[in-house]
Amino acid sequence: MANFLAFLMLVSFWVSFISGQNPGLEAPYRIHTLFSVECQNYFDWQTVGFMHSFKKAQQPGPVTRLLSCTEEEKKNYKGMDLAPTLEVPSMSRHPKTGDWYPAINKPAGIVHWLKHSKDAQSTDWVVILDADMILRGPIIPWELGAEKGHPVAAYYGYLIGCDNILAKMHTKHPELCDKVGGLLAMHIDDLRVLAPLWLSKTEEVREDRAHWGTNITGDIYGTGWISEMYGYSFGAAEAGLRHKINDNLMIYPGYTPQLGVEPILLHYGLPFSVGNWSFSKLEHHEDGIVYECGRLFPEPPYPREIKLMEPDPNKRRALFLNIECINTMNEGLLLQHARNGCPKPKWSKYLSFLKSKTFAKLTQPKLLTPPRMQTEVAKEVKEIDEPIKPYPKIHTLFSTECTTYFDWQTVALMHSFHLSGQPGNITRLLSCTDEDLKQYKGHDLAPTHYVPSMSRHPLTGDWYPAINKPAAVVHWLNHVNVDAEYIVILDADMILRGPITPWEFKAARGRPVSTPYEYLIGCDNELAKLHTRHPEACDKVGGVIIMHIDDLREFALLWLLKTEEVRADKAHYATNITGDIYESGWISEMYGYSFGAAELKLRHLISNEILIYPGYVPEPDVKYRVFHYGLEFKVGNWSFDKAKWREADMVNKCWATFPDPPDPSTLEQTDENELQRDLLSIECARTLNEALRLHHKRRNCPDPTALSNPALDTTKDIANSRKVGRFSKTDDIESNPVPRNHSQESSKPKVRDGLFSTLRFWIILLWVFSGLGFILVMLAMCSGYTSKGSSKGKSNKSRRRSYTGFLKTSARDRQGHKSDASL
């Protein structure tokens, strides 16, 4: 009997070996992978990349491509053999409404598969992916924690409709709406319940044109294009499914992975770059590269070049993921060309690399088994000198208002956030009045939580926009289910250069981390004694804050109340008490923070290695994580002062950027401290402009080299852009001392209304002269008498009044400018 069992095991091993299945990955349950495409070249090259990575990753079970095509499209379609395929009737043009919406083919295809495929009858678990994905390792639902009733999915934070009126309109259970998508792993029984709801809810949201606005859906185009994603979330809520959201499995190339995390899925839905090389799938929308022998996507840099390019280990790892994505697709294209009967391509260095053991080793499957996960984390941690321990979840916050001034700061901060490798999600706390929101255009710039504005205090009438920061944090805590353990709070005028994590800077419960603000002398004098019971616990800190969520819940309301208290204490605005050289009470919010923390005896770990102001000399060998460009900084004759761009619409004017800083090669090398200072200043300015250029590119702005558009003149923006949320005329402080025109009309010379009357006078005078001349000639002929006559003409010059149109800049105006810059 023992021999017979051994024989059966041996036969089983050889069957697995011959079929190409790794015996070590044999699944105890049956898995089926699905992805949806259409009959287009665009989806064909994605299919080739997907299928090649599917095989390399050793994903268990079969895969099916759900191919949605019209009968007309199928007549010319060449890609039927690219993947195991189930043909699905196309719903790109809705059969009832006539609406053109190809994304609906995904849920429609899954409904068709469940109804018509025999595979659906012999499957336990289903993994649903998108065509523009590259697998790096097997996705095994139960290893990810998926259970019946609890699918696993990736986080899609921009689906803000789950938190507002959209969910209330389209599901009976808005509280169950999860912001998920991309990667889906669920039990077949759950999918049978969900699929028809997914389709019907997609149709429902797509038809709800009244709620396509960016502020409701998060869709930056406001076109209802992400209706299918909401269809999934609302359908899952109707079905009572609660997702286990995994933020570590999937990454967009171009983003920096979290420390110690090895993503197993690359989603190349956004443009990404390595040095001067870049790739965007949209540039290959009509590309027939699958059917053109020997043609590949442009080769990216080699691994050894990346090692020289980027010294930071985690950022370097991100660049490796970028090239792995495109190299895997090119490897798949090479193999597909061979299957197409193409001749063997000529030798090249790049082809040699794709066939090398080095590339094979770099792209070997990343398994999710616990021993392998521990090993890989340990290896990565060893490289970057991090302790081996589970990392707590982090959420980053920053506060802004509905003005273009904060919009360009938001664009820069969001750009740097994605490059920095900062773990977790980020939320912009946007404080606006209802009137501001009607005109506001920047809803799509960041994941956003909307907050009622307290710039004009609802009780006292005091105009103090800085109070919006603590007020917004309080509002966010009371309206959002926060699953993060630590909160990082930044200002909008910051650029991230690297991750800010509680484990690196030793934050703990009852022990927040912050950066020094030494000018808060009120912590050492009567101001602290007046406003906190524990003046000895007052820390002079601000800027960057890392705090445990439980501390923040206890502290946030105190922060707001103490801000109101200090702001109302006008008797103690003096410079010798507050350190505010303008005695304006502008830094009341900072004292509100320090006094509120002192009330709870929260003592801060103060780090000098997190934040630096551009223009300051850096400490040797310190890798600062944040630029805070709150003050003017200079490099030679070039300078940048954020306050001078308060009225500039840098975000909505195509290709608007700030003046470029000097080239680093032109800097003096004699003083090392000055050189390092100037290099950091240049880095900050370049990051600001890079963020703006990428923003304009995403907006599909016309090619600036092909068009000459006077609308691109950013100097006019400074004078003429709309002014939202300005300080009131009665307030002591005017935040922007830059002269600006009252209006475009009053800034031009004024033309007198008497112009037409003057013209008519000269015409009449001309007729009089002509008549007199005729009479005189006739008299001379008749009488021989000659007379001389003269006439004097009068000129009437129109006087024009001109207006400078500039506002007077008082000492208090300059004071407001400087106090703003000090924040």
Tab-separated table of C-alpha atoms in Angstrom, residues 313-717:
chain	number	residue	atom	x	y	z
A	313	PRO	CA	18.026	52.769	-1.324
A	314	ASN	CA	14.231	53.070	-1.254
A	315	LYS	CA	14.019	55.528	-4.152
A	316	ARG	CA	16.434	53.297	-6.058
A	317	ARG	CA	14.102	50.368	-5.408
A	318	ALA	CA	11.273	52.406	-6.946
A	319	LEU	CA	13.343	52.972	-10.094
A	320	PHE	CA	14.067	49.245	-10.298
A	321	LEU	CA	10.311	48.593	-10.265
A	322	ASN	CA	9.864	51.086	-13.124
A	323	ILE	CA	12.356	49.338	-15.399
A	324	GLU	CA	11.100	45.891	-14.361
A	325	CYS	CA	7.637	46.831	-15.597
A	326	ILE	CA	8.743	47.872	-19.097
A	327	ASN	CA	11.386	45.138	-19.393
A	328	THR	CA	8.797	42.467	-18.604
A	329	MET	CA	6.515	43.845	-21.320
A	330	ASN	CA	9.369	43.903	-23.832
A	331	GLU	CA	10.324	40.338	-22.937
A	332	GLY	CA	6.711	39.321	-23.549
A	333	LEU	CA	6.709	41.111	-26.932
A	334	LEU	CA	9.872	39.271	-27.992
A	335	LEU	CA	8.268	35.902	-27.246
A	336	GLN	CA	5.008	36.916	-28.955
A	337	HIS	CA	6.898	37.998	-32.094
A	338	ALA	CA	8.529	34.560	-32.164
A	339	ARG	CA	5.088	32.937	-31.906
A	340	ASN	CA	3.940	35.188	-34.754
A	341	GLY	CA	6.677	33.682	-36.959
A	342	CYS	CA	8.916	36.750	-36.968
A	343	PRO	CA	12.587	36.227	-37.869
A	344	LYS	CA	15.046	36.097	-35.012
A	345	PRO	CA	15.963	39.685	-34.080
A	346	LYS	CA	19.524	40.945	-34.470
A	347	TRP	CA	21.736	40.799	-31.417
A	348	SER	CA	21.821	43.882	-29.245
A	349	LYS	CA	23.018	44.720	-25.780
A	350	TYR	CA	19.430	45.173	-24.627
A	351	LEU	CA	18.216	41.828	-26.022
A	352	SER	CA	21.172	40.173	-24.376
A	353	PHE	CA	20.167	41.714	-21.053
A	354	LEU	CA	16.538	40.497	-21.381
A	355	LYS	CA	17.823	36.960	-21.919
A	356	SER	CA	20.409	37.141	-19.137
A	357	LYS	CA	20.453	35.343	-15.803
A	358	THR	CA	20.612	38.749	-14.119
A	359	PHE	CA	17.214	39.752	-15.507
A	360	ALA	CA	15.761	36.308	-14.758
A	361	LYS	CA	16.907	36.636	-11.155
A	362	LEU	CA	15.517	40.176	-10.836
A	363	THR	CA	12.094	39.062	-12.087
A	364	GLN	CA	11.724	35.724	-10.326
A	365	PRO	CA	8.336	35.325	-8.577
A	366	LYS	CA	7.840	37.215	-5.320
A	367	LEU	CA	6.010	34.720	-3.147
A	368	LEU	CA	3.717	35.752	-0.305
A	369	THR	CA	4.396	32.785	2.007
A	370	PRO	CA	5.282	34.028	5.534
A	371	PRO	CA	8.891	32.683	5.547
A	372	ARG	CA	9.605	34.365	2.224
A	373	MET	CA	7.982	37.616	3.379
A	374	GLN	CA	10.152	37.657	6.512
A	375	THR	CA	13.257	36.922	4.508
A	376	GLU	CA	12.603	39.645	1.964
A	377	VAL	CA	11.713	42.209	4.610
A	378	ALA	CA	14.832	41.289	6.536
A	379	LYS	CA	17.015	41.688	3.431
A	380	GLU	CA	15.501	45.063	2.552
A	381	VAL	CA	15.662	46.246	6.132
A	382	LYS	CA	19.274	45.217	6.382
A	383	GLU	CA	20.108	47.329	3.338
A	384	ILE	CA	18.469	50.461	4.723
A	385	ASP	CA	19.390	49.819	8.372
A	386	GLU	CA	15.798	49.614	9.655
A	387	PRO	CA	14.670	47.471	12.606
A	388	ILE	CA	12.663	44.368	11.768
A	389	LYS	CA	9.212	45.073	13.142
A	390	PRO	CA	5.704	45.628	11.845
A	391	TYR	CA	5.177	49.244	10.899
A	392	PRO	CA	2.099	51.126	12.099
A	393	LYS	CA	-0.206	52.769	9.560
A	394	ILE	CA	0.363	56.447	8.834
A	395	HIS	CA	-1.929	59.147	7.445
A	396	THR	CA	-0.642	62.548	6.321
A	397	LEU	CA	-2.715	65.752	6.590
A	398	PHE	CA	-2.256	69.297	5.332
A	399	SER	CA	-4.587	72.292	5.486
A	400	THR	CA	-5.436	74.743	2.675
A	401	GLU	CA	-8.096	77.200	1.516
A	402	CYS	CA	-9.994	77.696	-1.760
A	403	THR	CA	-7.462	79.993	-3.417
A	404	THR	CA	-5.069	79.588	-6.314
A	405	TYR	CA	-2.277	80.499	-3.869
A	406	PHE	CA	-2.829	77.240	-2.003
A	407	ASP	CA	-3.530	75.319	-5.223
A	408	TRP	CA	-0.006	75.576	-6.599
A	409	GLN	CA	1.349	74.686	-3.167
A	410	THR	CA	-0.951	71.625	-3.171
A	411	VAL	CA	0.299	70.533	-6.601
A	412	ALA	CA	3.904	70.726	-5.377
A	413	LEU	CA	3.254	68.937	-2.087
A	414	MET	CA	1.301	66.117	-3.752
A	415	HIS	CA	4.043	65.670	-6.373
A	416	SER	CA	6.719	65.428	-3.690
A	417	PHE	CA	4.543	63.120	-1.552
A	418	HIS	CA	4.401	60.529	-4.331
A	419	LEU	CA	8.150	60.744	-4.942
A	420	SER	CA	9.167	60.674	-1.292
A	421	GLY	CA	8.057	57.163	-0.378
A	422	GLN	CA	5.941	58.531	2.476
A	423	PRO	CA	3.882	55.567	3.763
A	424	GLY	CA	0.102	55.599	3.911
A	425	ASN	CA	-2.439	57.985	2.480
A	426	ILE	CA	-2.697	61.753	2.384
A	427	THR	CA	-5.678	64.105	2.805
A	428	ARG	CA	-5.995	67.793	2.044
A	429	LEU	CA	-8.218	69.601	4.570
A	430	LEU	CA	-9.863	72.228	2.356
A	431	SER	CA	-11.496	75.102	4.270
A	432	CYS	CA	-13.933	77.052	2.085
A	433	THR	CA	-17.081	79.112	2.356
A	434	ASP	CA	-20.052	78.016	0.267
A	435	GLU	CA	-19.468	81.043	-1.957
A	436	ASP	CA	-15.822	80.086	-2.490
A	437	LEU	CA	-16.779	76.547	-3.484
A	438	LYS	CA	-19.055	77.769	-6.262
A	439	GLN	CA	-16.071	79.318	-8.061
A	440	TYR	CA	-13.370	76.869	-6.991
A	441	LYS	CA	-11.611	74.845	-9.710
A	442	GLY	CA	-9.054	72.799	-7.775
A	443	HIS	CA	-11.151	69.901	-6.448
A	444	ASP	CA	-9.048	67.297	-8.259
A	445	LEU	CA	-5.630	68.367	-6.978
A	446	ALA	CA	-5.520	66.024	-3.970
A	447	PRO	CA	-7.632	63.595	-1.936
A	448	THR	CA	-9.768	66.122	-0.096
A	449	HIS	CA	-11.872	66.480	3.028
A	450	TYR	CA	-14.078	69.594	2.827
A	451	VAL	CA	-14.274	71.775	5.913
A	452	PRO	CA	-16.451	74.837	6.685
A	453	SER	CA	-14.254	77.929	6.695
A	454	MET	CA	-13.494	79.639	10.006
A	455	SER	CA	-11.390	82.420	8.439
A	456	ARG	CA	-14.094	84.806	9.641
A	457	HIS	CA	-14.824	83.532	13.151
A	458	PRO	CA	-18.553	82.662	13.349
A	459	LEU	CA	-18.902	84.153	16.857
A	460	THR	CA	-16.398	86.998	17.137
A	461	GLY	CA	-16.162	88.055	13.488
A	462	ASP	CA	-12.362	88.062	13.807
A	463	TRP	CA	-10.578	87.513	10.474
A	464	TYR	CA	-7.876	84.915	11.126
A	465	PRO	CA	-7.445	82.219	8.407
A	466	ALA	CA	-4.711	80.393	10.353
A	467	ILE	CA	-7.380	79.037	12.705
A	468	ASN	CA	-8.586	76.813	9.887
A	469	LYS	CA	-5.722	74.411	10.562
A	470	PRO	CA	-6.815	73.177	14.025
A	471	ALA	CA	-10.504	73.590	13.104
A	472	ALA	CA	-10.041	71.368	10.050
A	473	VAL	CA	-8.233	68.677	12.055
A	474	VAL	CA	-11.107	68.624	14.557
A	475	HIS	CA	-13.642	68.373	11.721
A	476	TRP	CA	-11.710	65.543	10.029
A	477	LEU	CA	-11.464	63.525	13.231
A	478	ASN	CA	-15.221	63.871	13.794
A	479	HIS	CA	-16.296	62.963	10.260
A	480	VAL	CA	-13.836	60.314	9.044
A	481	ASN	CA	-13.194	56.757	10.190
A	482	VAL	CA	-9.430	56.830	10.680
A	483	ASP	CA	-7.615	53.497	10.582
A	484	ALA	CA	-4.099	54.949	10.887
A	485	GLU	CA	-2.130	54.728	14.128
A	486	TYR	CA	-0.018	57.822	13.514
A	487	ILE	CA	-0.870	61.149	11.875
A	488	VAL	CA	1.720	63.351	10.181
A	489	ILE	CA	0.614	67.009	9.907
A	490	LEU	CA	2.326	69.288	7.392
A	491	ASP	CA	1.838	72.770	5.971
A	492	ALA	CA	0.918	73.286	2.326
A	493	ASP	CA	4.126	75.243	1.636
A	494	MET	CA	6.300	72.196	2.137
A	495	ILE	CA	8.169	69.842	-0.184
A	496	LEU	CA	8.779	66.260	0.952
A	497	ARG	CA	12.265	64.889	0.228
A	498	GLY	CA	11.866	61.570	2.008
A	499	PRO	CA	9.544	59.636	4.326
A	500	ILE	CA	8.630	60.991	7.762
A	501	THR	CA	7.884	57.955	9.919
A	502	PRO	CA	7.209	57.524	13.641
A	503	TRP	CA	9.550	54.544	13.900
A	504	GLU	CA	12.536	56.451	12.526
A	505	PHE	CA	12.002	59.555	14.665
A	506	LYS	CA	10.884	57.561	17.746
A	507	ALA	CA	7.356	58.929	18.117
A	508	ALA	CA	5.185	57.094	20.625
A	509	ARG	CA	1.861	57.348	22.455
A	510	GLY	CA	2.180	60.424	24.654
A	511	ARG	CA	5.405	61.412	22.899
A	512	PRO	CA	4.828	63.296	19.616
A	513	VAL	CA	7.673	64.449	17.388
A	514	SER	CA	8.047	67.951	15.964
A	515	THR	CA	10.575	70.515	14.728
A	516	PRO	CA	11.961	73.497	16.689
A	517	TYR	CA	10.352	76.952	16.486
A	518	GLU	CA	12.640	78.837	18.883
A	519	TYR	CA	10.964	82.217	18.387
A	520	LEU	CA	7.937	81.048	20.437
A	521	ILE	CA	9.325	82.808	23.536
A	522	GLY	CA	5.839	82.886	25.077
A	523	CYS	CA	6.522	79.359	26.334
A	524	ASP	CA	9.055	80.847	28.773
A	525	ASN	CA	7.141	83.840	30.119
A	526	GLU	CA	3.802	85.079	31.411
A	527	LEU	CA	1.967	84.083	28.207
A	528	ALA	CA	2.307	80.387	29.031
A	529	LYS	CA	1.353	81.024	32.655
A	530	LEU	CA	-1.824	82.768	31.485
A	531	HIS	CA	-2.907	80.150	28.961
A	532	THR	CA	-1.902	76.755	30.357
A	533	ARG	CA	-1.918	75.115	33.759
A	534	HIS	CA	1.400	73.458	32.903
A	535	PRO	CA	3.714	76.150	31.500
A	536	GLU	CA	6.702	73.930	32.276
A	537	ALA	CA	5.389	71.474	29.621
A	538	CYS	CA	5.244	74.095	26.842
A	539	ASP	CA	7.456	73.092	23.893
A	540	LYS	CA	8.558	75.608	21.244
A	541	VAL	CA	7.657	73.459	18.235
A	542	GLY	CA	5.698	73.469	14.976
A	543	GLY	CA	5.946	72.889	11.228
A	544	VAL	CA	6.019	69.083	11.061
A	545	ILE	CA	4.071	67.048	13.607
A	546	ILE	CA	4.045	63.263	14.101
A	547	MET	CA	1.427	62.261	16.653
A	548	HIS	CA	-0.362	59.091	17.763
A	549	ILE	CA	-4.034	59.124	16.741
A	550	ASP	CA	-5.205	58.707	20.362
A	551	ASP	CA	-3.171	61.742	21.426
A	552	LEU	CA	-4.544	63.737	18.497
A	553	ARG	CA	-8.146	62.869	19.408
A	554	GLU	CA	-7.597	64.230	22.933
A	555	PHE	CA	-5.523	67.183	21.798
A	556	ALA	CA	-7.175	68.595	18.644
A	557	LEU	CA	-10.051	70.436	20.350
A	558	LEU	CA	-7.640	71.950	22.875
A	559	TRP	CA	-5.488	73.146	19.981
A	560	LEU	CA	-8.511	74.969	18.546
A	561	LEU	CA	-9.709	76.401	21.870
A	562	LYS	CA	-6.266	77.625	22.876
A	563	THR	CA	-5.841	79.248	19.448
A	564	GLU	CA	-9.086	81.179	20.006
A	565	GLU	CA	-7.967	82.079	23.528
A	566	VAL	CA	-4.544	83.443	22.508
A	567	ARG	CA	-6.014	85.246	19.509
A	568	ALA	CA	-8.519	87.018	21.775
A	569	ASP	CA	-5.765	88.060	24.214
A	570	LYS	CA	-4.819	91.251	22.336
A	571	ALA	CA	-3.292	92.714	25.497
A	572	HIS	CA	-0.401	90.273	25.131
A	573	TYR	CA	0.404	90.632	21.425
A	574	ALA	CA	3.616	92.535	22.261
A	575	THR	CA	6.873	91.382	20.707
A	576	ASN	CA	8.605	90.977	24.059
A	577	ILE	CA	5.865	88.524	25.096
A	578	THR	CA	5.052	86.558	21.908
A	579	GLY	CA	8.179	86.963	19.797
A	580	ASP	CA	5.946	88.280	17.003
A	581	ILE	CA	7.922	91.319	15.807
A	582	TYR	CA	4.784	92.736	14.194
A	583	GLU	CA	2.610	92.370	17.320
A	584	SER	CA	-0.295	91.199	15.182
A	585	GLY	CA	-1.372	87.995	16.904
A	586	TRP	CA	-0.680	86.158	13.654
A	587	ILE	CA	1.138	83.286	15.375
A	588	SER	CA	-1.727	82.620	17.811
A	589	GLU	CA	-2.353	79.231	16.142
A	590	MET	CA	1.235	78.167	16.886
A	591	TYR	CA	0.810	79.067	20.543
A	592	GLY	CA	-2.563	77.339	20.476
A	593	TYR	CA	-0.709	74.167	19.502
A	594	SER	CA	2.001	74.482	22.177
A	595	PHE	CA	-0.392	75.447	24.978
A	596	GLY	CA	-2.901	72.743	24.012
A	597	ALA	CA	-0.156	70.107	24.115
A	598	ALA	CA	1.049	71.443	27.465
A	599	GLU	CA	-2.447	71.034	28.923
A	600	LEU	CA	-2.154	67.302	28.241
A	601	LYS	CA	1.534	67.258	29.216
A	602	LEU	CA	2.476	66.003	25.780
A	603	ARG	CA	6.249	66.463	25.703
A	604	HIS	CA	7.762	66.467	22.223
A	605	LEU	CA	10.834	64.819	20.858
A	606	ILE	CA	12.304	67.787	18.957
A	607	SER	CA	14.276	66.902	15.839
A	608	ASN	CA	16.560	69.268	13.917
A	609	GLU	CA	16.907	66.724	11.096
A	610	ILE	CA	13.392	66.775	9.637
A	611	LEU	CA	12.886	70.296	8.278
A	612	ILE	CA	15.001	72.998	6.672
A	613	TYR	CA	14.122	76.394	5.208
A	614	PRO	CA	15.636	76.872	1.728
A	615	GLY	CA	18.245	79.595	2.084
A	616	TYR	CA	19.509	78.252	5.420
A	617	VAL	CA	22.887	76.517	5.676
A	618	PRO	CA	22.341	72.776	6.247
A	619	GLU	CA	24.087	70.780	8.918
A	620	PRO	CA	26.717	68.413	7.473
A	621	ASP	CA	25.495	64.893	6.582
A	622	VAL	CA	21.868	65.593	7.558
A	623	LYS	CA	19.268	64.264	5.110
A	624	TYR	CA	16.427	66.705	5.671
A	625	ARG	CA	12.993	65.283	4.862
A	626	VAL	CA	11.107	68.541	4.290
A	627	PHE	CA	11.668	71.901	2.601
A	628	HIS	CA	9.570	74.640	4.213
A	629	TYR	CA	9.669	77.523	1.735
A	630	GLY	CA	7.833	79.969	4.012
A	631	LEU	CA	10.605	82.583	3.714
A	632	GLU	CA	12.196	84.251	0.736
A	633	PHE	CA	15.395	82.533	-0.420
A	634	LYS	CA	18.039	83.499	-2.962
A	635	VAL	CA	20.754	82.037	-5.155
A	636	GLY	CA	22.903	84.810	-6.571
A	637	ASN	CA	20.615	87.299	-8.310
A	638	TRP	CA	17.730	84.788	-8.456
A	639	SER	CA	15.183	84.698	-5.635
A	640	PHE	CA	11.850	83.142	-4.712
A	641	ASP	CA	9.256	84.475	-2.288
A	642	LYS	CA	5.970	82.559	-2.126
A	643	ALA	CA	4.048	85.670	-1.020
A	644	LYS	CA	4.778	87.388	-4.343
A	645	TRP	CA	2.792	84.643	-6.075
A	646	ARG	CA	-0.322	84.934	-3.901
A	647	GLU	CA	-2.511	86.130	-6.750
A	648	ALA	CA	-0.950	84.047	-9.536
A	649	ASP	CA	-3.093	81.297	-11.044
A	650	MET	CA	-0.206	78.910	-11.657
A	651	VAL	CA	-2.467	75.851	-11.782
A	652	ASN	CA	-5.116	76.841	-14.321
A	653	LYS	CA	-2.880	78.758	-16.765
A	654	CYS	CA	-1.257	76.248	-19.109
A	655	TRP	CA	2.511	75.892	-18.641
A	656	ALA	CA	2.715	78.593	-15.978
A	657	THR	CA	5.878	78.024	-13.922
A	658	PHE	CA	8.127	80.024	-11.630
A	659	PRO	CA	11.391	81.557	-12.882
A	660	ASP	CA	13.954	78.776	-13.197
A	661	PRO	CA	16.773	78.862	-10.628
A	662	PRO	CA	20.426	78.962	-11.714
A	663	ASP	CA	22.122	75.843	-13.039
A	664	PRO	CA	24.093	74.103	-10.244
A	665	SER	CA	27.177	74.052	-12.472
A	666	THR	CA	27.330	77.862	-12.292
A	667	LEU	CA	27.635	77.966	-8.485
A	668	GLU	CA	30.781	79.051	-6.705
A	669	GLN	CA	32.659	76.073	-5.260
A	670	THR	CA	34.855	77.978	-2.793
A	671	ASP	CA	32.613	77.853	0.306
A	672	GLU	CA	31.149	74.387	0.961
A	673	ASN	CA	28.423	75.656	3.321
A	674	GLU	CA	27.158	78.195	0.797
A	675	LEU	CA	27.330	75.618	-1.981
A	676	GLN	CA	25.197	73.103	-0.072
A	677	ARG	CA	22.745	75.866	0.892
A	678	ASP	CA	22.339	76.938	-2.731
A	679	LEU	CA	22.025	73.359	-3.996
A	680	LEU	CA	19.105	72.765	-1.610
A	681	SER	CA	17.474	76.029	-2.690
A	682	ILE	CA	17.777	75.020	-6.346
A	683	GLU	CA	16.345	71.571	-5.564
A	684	CYS	CA	13.301	73.141	-3.904
A	685	ALA	CA	12.645	75.522	-6.809
A	686	ARG	CA	13.125	72.807	-9.421
A	687	THR	CA	10.699	70.519	-7.584
A	688	LEU	CA	8.074	73.278	-7.609
A	689	ASN	CA	8.446	73.741	-11.370
A	690	GLU	CA	8.601	70.020	-12.099
A	691	ALA	CA	5.316	69.552	-10.220
A	692	LEU	CA	3.663	72.335	-12.218
A	693	ARG	CA	4.905	71.014	-15.570
A	694	LEU	CA	3.598	67.521	-14.837
A	695	HIS	CA	0.304	69.020	-13.680
A	696	HIS	CA	-0.062	70.939	-16.963
A	697	LYS	CA	0.830	67.790	-18.895
A	698	ARG	CA	-1.894	65.835	-17.090
A	699	ARG	CA	-4.348	68.610	-17.990
A	700	ASN	CA	-3.505	68.014	-21.677
A	701	CYS	CA	-2.278	71.563	-22.157
A	702	PRO	CA	-1.275	72.279	-25.782
A	703	ASP	CA	2.359	71.860	-26.739
A	704	PRO	CA	4.017	75.146	-25.715
A	705	THR	CA	6.498	74.896	-28.591
A	706	ALA	CA	3.703	74.584	-31.165
A	707	LEU	CA	1.417	77.350	-29.947
A	708	SER	CA	2.007	80.968	-29.072
A	709	ASN	CA	-0.698	81.859	-26.623
A	710	PRO	CA	-0.793	85.198	-24.835
A	711	ALA	CA	-2.842	83.505	-22.129
A	712	LEU	CA	0.345	81.813	-20.981
A	713	ASP	CA	1.739	85.116	-19.683
A	714	THR	CA	1.966	84.476	-15.956
A	715	THR	CA	2.881	88.046	-15.144
A	716	LYS	CA	-0.698	89.044	-15.937
A	717	ASP	CA	-1.898	86.393	-13.534
